[in-house]
PDB file of C-alpha atoms in Angstrom:
ATOM      1  CA  MET A   1      69.247  95.951 112.898  1.00  0.00           C
ATOM      2  CA  ILE A   2      72.560  95.389 111.090  1.00  0.00           C
ATOM      3  CA  GLN A   3      74.652  92.554 112.482  1.00  0.00           C
ATOM      4  CA  VAL A   4      78.392  93.170 112.307  1.00  0.00           C
ATOM      5  CA  ASN A   5      81.468  91.005 112.847  1.00  0.00           C
ATOM      6  CA  ILE A   6      84.927  92.509 113.281  1.00  0.00           C
ATOM      7  CA  ILE A   7      88.106  90.587 112.544  1.00  0.00           C
ATOM      8  CA  GLY A   8      91.052  92.269 114.222  1.00  0.00           C
ATOM      9  CA  THR A   9      92.058  93.692 117.594  1.00  0.00           C
ATOM     10  CA  GLY A  10      94.049  96.808 116.630  1.00  0.00           C
ATOM     11  CA  ASN A  11      93.228 100.505 116.818  1.00  0.00           C
ATOM     12  CA  VAL A  12      90.640 100.597 114.020  1.00  0.00           C
ATOM     13  CA  ALA A  13      88.901  97.449 115.287  1.00  0.00           C
ATOM     14  CA  TRP A  14      88.807  98.847 118.824  1.00  0.00           C
ATOM     15  CA  HIS A  15      87.231 102.170 117.892  1.00  0.00           C
ATOM     16  CA  LEU A  16      84.706 100.608 115.521  1.00  0.00           C
ATOM     17  CA  ALA A  17      83.696  98.030 118.124  1.00  0.00           C
ATOM     18  CA  LYS A  18      83.268 100.664 120.829  1.00  0.00           C
ATOM     19  CA  ARG A  19      81.109 102.826 118.570  1.00  0.00           C
ATOM     20  CA  PHE A  20      79.002  99.991 117.148  1.00  0.00           C
ATOM     21  CA  GLU A  21      78.181  98.782 120.642  1.00  0.00           C
ATOM     22  CA  THR A  22      76.532 102.146 121.419  1.00  0.00           C
ATOM     23  CA  LEU A  23      74.305 102.181 118.314  1.00  0.00           C
ATOM     24  CA  PRO A  24      70.742 100.862 118.708  1.00  0.00           C
ATOM     25  CA  SER A  25      70.482  99.936 115.028  1.00  0.00           C
ATOM     26  CA  VAL A  26      73.751  97.955 114.947  1.00  0.00           C
ATOM     27  CA  ARG A  27      74.464  94.672 116.722  1.00  0.00           C
ATOM     28  CA  LEU A  28      78.115  93.839 117.266  1.00  0.00           C
ATOM     29  CA  LYS A  29      77.864  90.086 116.917  1.00  0.00           C
ATOM     30  CA  GLN A  30      81.441  88.798 117.170  1.00  0.00           C
ATOM     31  CA  VAL A  31      84.992  90.080 117.379  1.00  0.00           C
ATOM     32  CA  CYS A  32      87.657  87.744 116.096  1.00  0.00           C
ATOM     33  CA  GLY A  33      91.304  87.889 117.116  1.00  0.00           C
ATOM     34  CA  ARG A  34      94.459  85.821 116.965  1.00  0.00           C
ATOM     35  CA  SER A  35      94.523  84.989 120.674  1.00  0.00           C
ATOM     36  CA  PRO A  36      92.415  85.231 123.851  1.00  0.00           C
ATOM     37  CA  VAL A  37      94.874  87.804 125.207  1.00  0.00           C
ATOM     38  CA  ALA A  38      94.401  90.091 122.194  1.00  0.00           C
ATOM     39  CA  LEU A  39      90.628  89.763 122.568  1.00  0.00           C
ATOM     40  CA  THR A  40      90.564  90.660 126.280  1.00  0.00           C
ATOM     41  CA  PRO A  41      89.686  94.378 125.763  1.00  0.00           C
ATOM     42  CA  PHE A  42      86.708  93.369 123.584  1.00  0.00           C
ATOM     43  CA  VAL A  43      85.068  90.885 125.955  1.00  0.00           C
ATOM     44  CA  ASP A  44      82.616  93.444 127.345  1.00  0.00           C
ATOM     45  CA  LEU A  45      81.831  94.877 123.896  1.00  0.00           C
ATOM     46  CA  ALA A  46      81.020  91.940 121.641  1.00  0.00           C
ATOM     47  CA  ARG A  47      78.437  89.348 122.610  1.00  0.00           C
ATOM     48  CA  LYS A  48      80.963  86.697 121.758  1.00  0.00           C
ATOM     49  CA  THR A  49      84.643  86.822 120.947  1.00  0.00           C
ATOM     50  CA  ALA A  50      85.973  84.122 118.687  1.00  0.00           C
ATOM     51  CA  SER A  51      88.824  82.577 116.795  1.00  0.00           C
ATOM     52  CA  ILE A  52      88.343  82.784 113.048  1.00  0.00           C
ATOM     53  CA  GLU A  53      87.243  79.164 112.652  1.00  0.00           C
ATOM     54  CA  ASP A  54      84.326  79.861 115.023  1.00  0.00           C
ATOM     55  CA  LEU A  55      83.154  82.970 113.198  1.00  0.00           C
ATOM     56  CA  LYS A  56      79.471  82.939 112.218  1.00  0.00           C
ATOM     57  CA  PRO A  57      77.869  84.861 109.320  1.00  0.00           C
ATOM     58  CA  ALA A  58      76.727  88.445 109.864  1.00  0.00           C
ATOM     59  CA  ASP A  59      75.276  91.132 107.602  1.00  0.00           C
ATOM     60  CA  VAL A  60      78.726  92.717 107.356  1.00  0.00           C
ATOM     61  CA  THR A  61      82.057  91.195 108.381  1.00  0.00           C
ATOM     62  CA  ILE A  62      84.760  93.845 108.708  1.00  0.00           C
ATOM     63  CA  ILE A  63      88.414  92.861 108.359  1.00  0.00           C
ATOM     64  CA  ALA A  64      90.466  95.408 110.321  1.00  0.00           C
ATOM     65  CA  VAL A  65      93.951  93.907 110.284  1.00  0.00           C
ATOM     66  CA  SER A  66      97.377  94.798 108.880  1.00  0.00           C
ATOM     67  CA  ASP A  67      97.440  95.295 105.120  1.00  0.00           C
ATOM     68  CA  ASP A  68      99.817  92.396 104.511  1.00  0.00           C
ATOM     69  CA  VAL A  69      97.438  89.776 105.950  1.00  0.00           C
ATOM     70  CA  ILE A  70      94.071  91.019 104.623  1.00  0.00           C
ATOM     71  CA  ALA A  71      94.048  88.585 101.705  1.00  0.00           C
ATOM     72  CA  SER A  72      95.006  85.546 103.784  1.00  0.00           C
ATOM     73  CA  VAL A  73      92.535  86.401 106.547  1.00  0.00           C
ATOM     74  CA  SER A  74      89.721  86.733 104.031  1.00  0.00           C
ATOM     75  CA  GLU A  75      90.545  83.247 102.729  1.00  0.00           C
ATOM     76  CA  GLN A  76      90.262  81.801 106.261  1.00  0.00           C
ATOM     77  CA  ILE A  77      86.700  83.030 106.853  1.00  0.00           C
ATOM     78  CA  PRO A  78      84.636  79.851 107.311  1.00  0.00           C
ATOM     79  CA  PHE A  79      81.470  80.974 105.479  1.00  0.00           C
ATOM     80  CA  SER A  80      80.649  82.101 101.948  1.00  0.00           C
ATOM     81  CA  ASN A  81      78.340  84.421  99.970  1.00  0.00           C
ATOM     82  CA  GLN A  82      78.303  87.047 102.736  1.00  0.00           C
ATOM     83  CA  LEU A  83      79.479  90.658 102.599  1.00  0.00           C
ATOM     84  CA  VAL A  84      83.095  90.934 103.740  1.00  0.00           C
ATOM     85  CA  VAL A  85      84.875  94.303 103.711  1.00  0.00           C
ATOM     86  CA  HIS A  86      88.281  95.583 104.729  1.00  0.00           C
ATOM     87  CA  THR A  87      89.239  98.933 106.263  1.00  0.00           C
ATOM     88  CA  SER A  88      92.505  99.596 104.427  1.00  0.00           C
ATOM     89  CA  GLY A  89      93.259 102.717 102.449  1.00  0.00           C
ATOM     90  CA  SER A  90      95.837 101.076 100.204  1.00  0.00           C
ATOM     91  CA  ILE A  91      94.678  97.510  99.495  1.00  0.00           C
ATOM     92  CA  PRO A  92      92.462  96.956  96.409  1.00  0.00           C
ATOM     93  CA  MET A  93      89.047  95.440  97.027  1.00  0.00           C
ATOM     94  CA  GLU A  94      89.987  92.634  94.621  1.00  0.00           C
ATOM     95  CA  MET A  95      92.473  91.276  97.168  1.00  0.00           C
ATOM     96  CA  LEU A  96      89.581  89.867  99.200  1.00  0.00           C
ATOM     97  CA  SER A  97      88.642  86.217  98.705  1.00  0.00           C
ATOM     98  CA  ILE A  98      86.173  85.466  95.921  1.00  0.00           C
ATOM     99  CA  LYS A  99      84.139  83.140  98.145  1.00  0.00           C
ATOM    100  CA  ASN A 100      82.358  86.138  99.733  1.00  0.00           C
ATOM    101  CA  ARG A 101      80.920  89.375  98.375  1.00  0.00           C
ATOM    102  CA  LYS A 102      83.535  92.114  98.526  1.00  0.00           C
ATOM    103  CA  GLY A 103      83.589  95.650  99.800  1.00  0.00           C
ATOM    104  CA  VAL A 104      85.627  98.360 101.502  1.00  0.00           C
ATOM    105  CA  PHE A 105      84.752 100.351 104.627  1.00  0.00           C
ATOM    106  CA  TYR A 106      87.675 102.775 104.932  1.00  0.00           C
ATOM    107  CA  PRO A 107      87.621 105.460 107.654  1.00  0.00           C
ATOM    108  CA  ALA A 108      89.964 108.210 106.463  1.00  0.00           C
ATOM    109  CA  GLN A 109      91.297 108.997 109.915  1.00  0.00           C
ATOM    110  CA  SER A 110      94.298 108.245 112.113  1.00  0.00           C
ATOM    111  CA  PHE A 111      93.435 106.003 115.063  1.00  0.00           C
ATOM    112  CA  SER A 112      95.240 105.536 118.361  1.00  0.00           C
ATOM    113  CA  MET A 113      93.904 103.285 121.092  1.00  0.00           C
ATOM    114  CA  GLU A 114      93.990 105.999 123.755  1.00  0.00           C
ATOM    115  CA  ASP A 115      92.358 108.747 121.665  1.00  0.00           C
ATOM    116  CA  LYS A 116      88.668 109.552 121.479  1.00  0.00           C
ATOM    117  CA  VAL A 117      87.188 109.481 117.974  1.00  0.00           C
ATOM    118  CA  ASP A 118      84.169 111.527 116.937  1.00  0.00           C
ATOM    119  CA  PHE A 119      82.938 109.389 114.069  1.00  0.00           C
ATOM    120  CA  LYS A 120      80.437 112.056 113.033  1.00  0.00           C
ATOM    121  CA  ASN A 121      83.313 113.957 111.434  1.00  0.00           C
ATOM    122  CA  VAL A 122      85.231 110.988 110.030  1.00  0.00           C
ATOM    123  CA  PRO A 123      85.003 110.520 106.235  1.00  0.00           C
ATOM    124  CA  LEU A 124      83.952 106.953 105.450  1.00  0.00           C
ATOM    125  CA  CYS A 125      84.993 105.757 102.000  1.00  0.00           C
ATOM    126  CA  LEU A 126      82.953 102.862 100.611  1.00  0.00           C
ATOM    127  CA  GLU A 127      83.453 100.435  97.754  1.00  0.00           C
ATOM    128  CA  PHE A 128      81.300  97.469  96.750  1.00  0.00           C
ATOM    129  CA  GLU A 129      80.585  95.035  93.948  1.00  0.00           C
ATOM    130  CA  ASP A 130      76.784  95.205  93.679  1.00  0.00           C
ATOM    131  CA  LYS A 131      74.014  97.713  94.372  1.00  0.00           C
ATOM    132  CA  ALA A 132      72.469  95.712  97.207  1.00  0.00           C
ATOM    133  CA  ASP A 133      75.725  95.901  99.118  1.00  0.00           C
ATOM    134  CA  LYS A 134      75.905  99.642  98.413  1.00  0.00           C
ATOM    135  CA  LYS A 135      72.626 100.085 100.279  1.00  0.00           C
ATOM    136  CA  LEU A 136      73.756  97.945 103.214  1.00  0.00           C
ATOM    137  CA  LEU A 137      77.195  99.547 103.552  1.00  0.00           C
ATOM    138  CA  SER A 138      75.750 103.038 103.207  1.00  0.00           C
ATOM    139  CA  GLU A 139      73.194 102.326 105.930  1.00  0.00           C
ATOM    140  CA  LEU A 140      75.920 101.037 108.230  1.00  0.00           C
ATOM    141  CA  ALA A 141      78.165 104.006 107.460  1.00  0.00           C
ATOM    142  CA  LEU A 142      75.393 106.533 108.079  1.00  0.00           C
ATOM    143  CA  ASN A 143      75.029 105.143 111.593  1.00  0.00           C
ATOM    144  CA  LEU A 144      78.562 106.396 112.220  1.00  0.00           C
ATOM    145  CA  SER A 145      79.013 109.484 110.066  1.00  0.00           C
ATOM    146  CA  GLU A 146      77.264 111.795 107.643  1.00  0.00           C
ATOM    147  CA  ASN A 147      80.519 112.181 105.715  1.00  0.00           C
ATOM    148  CA  ILE A 148      80.153 109.276 103.263  1.00  0.00           C
ATOM    149  CA  HIS A 149      82.014 108.916  99.962  1.00  0.00           C
ATOM    150  CA  ILE A 150      81.971 106.273  97.233  1.00  0.00           C
ATOM    151  CA  LEU A 151      85.530 105.750  95.945  1.00  0.00           C
ATOM    152  CA  ASN A 152      86.995 103.017  93.795  1.00  0.00           C
ATOM    153  CA  SER A 153      90.239 101.284  94.767  1.00  0.00           C
ATOM    154  CA  ALA A 154      92.431 103.561  92.628  1.00  0.00           C
ATOM    155  CA  GLN A 155      90.903 106.705  94.145  1.00  0.00           C
ATOM    156  CA  ARG A 156      91.169 105.322  97.660  1.00  0.00           C
ATOM    157  CA  GLN A 157      94.842 104.464  97.173  1.00  0.00           C
ATOM    158  CA  GLN A 158      95.552 108.019  96.031  1.00  0.00           C
ATOM    159  CA  LEU A 159      93.640 109.385  99.023  1.00  0.00           C
ATOM    160  CA  HIS A 160      95.758 107.200 101.292  1.00  0.00           C
ATOM    161  CA  ILE A 161      98.957 108.556  99.733  1.00  0.00           C
ATOM    162  CA  ALA A 162      97.661 112.101 100.266  1.00  0.00           C
ATOM    163  CA  ALA A 163      96.845 111.192 103.875  1.00  0.00           C
ATOM    164  CA  VAL A 164     100.428 110.036 104.434  1.00  0.00           C
ATOM    165  CA  PHE A 165     101.631 113.481 103.359  1.00  0.00           C
ATOM    166  CA  ALA A 166      98.963 115.330 105.362  1.00  0.00           C
ATOM    167  CA  ASN A 167      99.244 113.262 108.537  1.00  0.00           C
ATOM    168  CA  ASN A 168     102.214 110.905 108.829  1.00  0.00           C
ATOM    169  CA  PHE A 169     104.862 113.125 107.267  1.00  0.00           C
ATOM    170  CA  THR A 170     103.518 116.208 109.022  1.00  0.00           C
ATOM    171  CA  ASN A 171     103.590 114.443 112.383  1.00  0.00           C
ATOM    172  CA  TYR A 172     107.194 113.382 111.769  1.00  0.00           C
ATOM    173  CA  CYS A 173     108.065 117.031 111.164  1.00  0.00           C
ATOM    174  CA  TYR A 174     106.449 117.796 114.525  1.00  0.00           C
ATOM    175  CA  THR A 175     108.694 115.109 116.037  1.00  0.00           C
ATOM    176  CA  MET A 176     111.784 116.801 114.590  1.00  0.00           C
ATOM    177  CA  ALA A 177     110.572 120.189 115.834  1.00  0.00           C
ATOM    178  CA  LYS A 178     110.075 118.815 119.352  1.00  0.00           C
ATOM    179  CA  GLU A 179     113.565 117.264 119.311  1.00  0.00           C
ATOM    180  CA  ILE A 180     115.061 120.661 118.490  1.00  0.00           C
ATOM    181  CA  CYS A 181     113.028 122.369 121.212  1.00  0.00           C
ATOM    182  CA  ASP A 182     113.923 119.717 123.787  1.00  0.00           C
ATOM    183  CA  GLU A 183     117.620 119.862 122.908  1.00  0.00           C
ATOM    184  CA  HIS A 184     117.734 123.624 123.459  1.00  0.00           C
ATOM    185  CA  ARG A 185     115.362 123.669 126.464  1.00  0.00           C
ATOM    186  CA  ILE A 186     112.599 125.494 124.629  1.00  0.00           C
ATOM    187  CA  PRO A 187     108.972 124.617 125.491  1.00  0.00           C
ATOM    188  CA  PHE A 188     107.443 122.797 122.521  1.00  0.00           C
ATOM    189  CA  SER A 189     104.151 124.446 123.486  1.00  0.00           C
ATOM    190  CA  LEU A 190     105.487 127.704 122.015  1.00  0.00           C
ATOM    191  CA  LEU A 191     104.840 126.151 118.600  1.00  0.00           C
ATOM    192  CA  HIS A 192     101.268 125.054 119.330  1.00  0.00           C
ATOM    193  CA  PRO A 193      99.595 128.307 118.157  1.00  0.00           C
ATOM    194  CA  LEU A 194     101.672 128.201 114.969  1.00  0.00           C
ATOM    195  CA  MET A 195     100.727 124.560 114.341  1.00  0.00           C
ATOM    196  CA  GLU A 196      97.039 125.327 114.857  1.00  0.00           C
ATOM    197  CA  LYS A 197      97.224 128.379 112.589  1.00  0.00           C
ATOM    198  CA  THR A 198      98.983 126.424 109.834  1.00  0.00           C
ATOM    199  CA  VAL A 199      96.301 123.722 109.800  1.00  0.00           C
ATOM    200  CA  ALA A 200      93.493 126.294 109.903  1.00  0.00           C
ATOM    201  CA  LYS A 201      94.949 128.226 106.953  1.00  0.00           C
ATOM    202  CA  ALA A 202      95.501 125.061 104.916  1.00  0.00           C
ATOM    203  CA  MET A 203      91.892 124.017 105.492  1.00  0.00           C
ATOM    204  CA  ALA A 204      90.439 127.436 104.705  1.00  0.00           C
ATOM    205  CA  HIS A 205      92.564 128.228 101.654  1.00  0.00           C
ATOM    206  CA  SER A 206      94.789 126.548  99.087  1.00  0.00           C
ATOM    207  CA  PRO A 207      97.852 125.208 100.969  1.00  0.00           C
ATOM    208  CA  GLN A 208     100.024 126.197  98.025  1.00  0.00           C
ATOM    209  CA  LEU A 209      99.008 129.824  98.391  1.00  0.00           C
ATOM    210  CA  MET A 210      99.541 129.754 102.161  1.00  0.00           C
ATOM    211  CA  GLN A 211     103.137 128.487 101.985  1.00  0.00           C
ATOM    212  CA  THR A 212     105.670 130.680 103.795  1.00  0.00           C
ATOM    213  CA  GLY A 213     109.262 130.312 104.977  1.00  0.00           C
ATOM    214  CA  PRO A 214     112.817 130.691 103.655  1.00  0.00           C
ATOM    215  CA  ALA A 215     112.475 128.065 100.899  1.00  0.00           C
ATOM    216  CA  ARG A 216     109.251 129.673  99.654  1.00  0.00           C
ATOM    217  CA  ARG A 217     111.101 133.003  99.454  1.00  0.00           C
ATOM    218  CA  GLY A 218     114.218 131.434  97.961  1.00  0.00           C
ATOM    219  CA  ASP A 219     116.294 132.669 100.909  1.00  0.00           C
ATOM    220  CA  HIS A 220     119.318 130.394 100.449  1.00  0.00           C
ATOM    221  CA  ASN A 221     121.395 132.162 103.119  1.00  0.00           C
ATOM    222  CA  VAL A 222     118.848 131.383 105.847  1.00  0.00           C
ATOM    223  CA  ILE A 223     118.516 127.798 104.634  1.00  0.00           C
ATOM    224  CA  GLU A 224     122.277 127.285 104.858  1.00  0.00           C
ATOM    225  CA  GLN A 225     122.384 128.873 108.328  1.00  0.00           C
ATOM    226  CA  HIS A 226     119.636 126.569 109.569  1.00  0.00           C
ATOM    227  CA  ILE A 227     121.318 123.444 108.197  1.00  0.00           C
ATOM    228  CA  ALA A 228     124.616 124.453 109.837  1.00  0.00           C
ATOM    229  CA  LYS A 229     122.929 124.692 113.232  1.00  0.00           C
ATOM    230  CA  LEU A 230     121.156 121.317 113.129  1.00  0.00           C
ATOM    231  CA  THR A 231     122.813 118.639 115.254  1.00  0.00           C
ATOM    232  CA  SER A 232     121.035 115.514 113.992  1.00  0.00           C
ATOM    233  CA  GLN A 233     121.677 113.965 110.590  1.00  0.00           C
ATOM    234  CA  ASN A 234     117.973 113.017 110.384  1.00  0.00           C
ATOM    235  CA  GLN A 235     117.067 116.668 110.856  1.00  0.00           C
ATOM    236  CA  VAL A 236     119.614 117.773 108.246  1.00  0.00           C
ATOM    237  CA  ASP A 237     118.418 115.221 105.698  1.00  0.00           C
ATOM    238  CA  LEU A 238     114.763 116.113 106.219  1.00  0.00           C
ATOM    239  CA  TYR A 239     115.412 119.870 106.133  1.00  0.00           C
ATOM    240  CA  LYS A 240     117.407 119.558 102.904  1.00  0.00           C
ATOM    241  CA  ALA A 241     114.889 117.261 101.222  1.00  0.00           C
ATOM    242  CA  ILE A 242     111.868 119.434 101.997  1.00  0.00           C
ATOM    243  CA  SER A 243     113.681 122.687 101.232  1.00  0.00           C
ATOM    244  CA  THR A 244     114.903 121.332  97.884  1.00  0.00           C
ATOM    245  CA  SER A 245     111.389 120.220  96.988  1.00  0.00           C
ATOM    246  CA  LEU A 246     109.949 123.609  97.968  1.00  0.00           C
ATOM    247  CA  LEU A 247     112.595 125.522  95.987  1.00  0.00           C
ATOM    248  CA  LYS A 248     111.792 123.443  92.893  1.00  0.00           C
ATOM    249  CA  HIS A 249     108.029 123.743  93.382  1.00  0.00           C
ATOM    250  CA  TYR A 250     108.094 127.536  93.666  1.00  0.00           C
ATOM    251  CA  GLY A 251     110.830 128.129  91.070  1.00  0.00           C
ATOM    252  CA  LYS A 252     113.359 129.477  93.574  1.00  0.00           C
ATOM    253  CA  GLU A 253     116.331 127.306  92.655  1.00  0.00           C
ATOM    254  CA  LEU A 254     119.698 128.916  91.915  1.00  0.00           C
TER     255      LEU A 254
END
């Protein structure tokens, strides 16, 4: 049985803790948070919640906190020569304290507290310093998912950038689309089939080949008409920026 500690009380920590607690081959030993209030949702999951100074060694200690405090949190861990990993897509493994063995356990997925996560389909990206830790991290990862990948820090950072385009930027475009629909009393649900079709096509084929729309065609008249009808400067700026990029990418500039 693999003993696991989790440091953090955010979305990633919550979903990992919930899943680990259901696995017979994993023992969620401790969850560490900044305050008793933050730890309240975890009381029934971990056998003991703790402040960081009370943290005890485990086979794997997972740091699931904001990127800007990963390094400092790893320095505060009160034990040494244990395997400590973080869950960030953008922070190099080398940022972890040298007093413990280092690794990365990065789930390439977007997490929200209220959503259900099917870890079987979540890519888990691993990094490690020695072969013994590769075996341990791989065993832990395989308890969650069959979609396991070994990536170094440079590869993982590029994957995270790609994920920002594929998820964060795309979702912001959905936000703009909903604003337009709401402003003109159009049900946003009318776009749901289109959104589903776009994702399905991008997954089944090359997204570049599936691109459609006025910028892909170089239809400058339609682009100008759309911009003239937008009522929000955010929408105008985003429409112009993406359209300009598309026109350049497909060689449709004037």
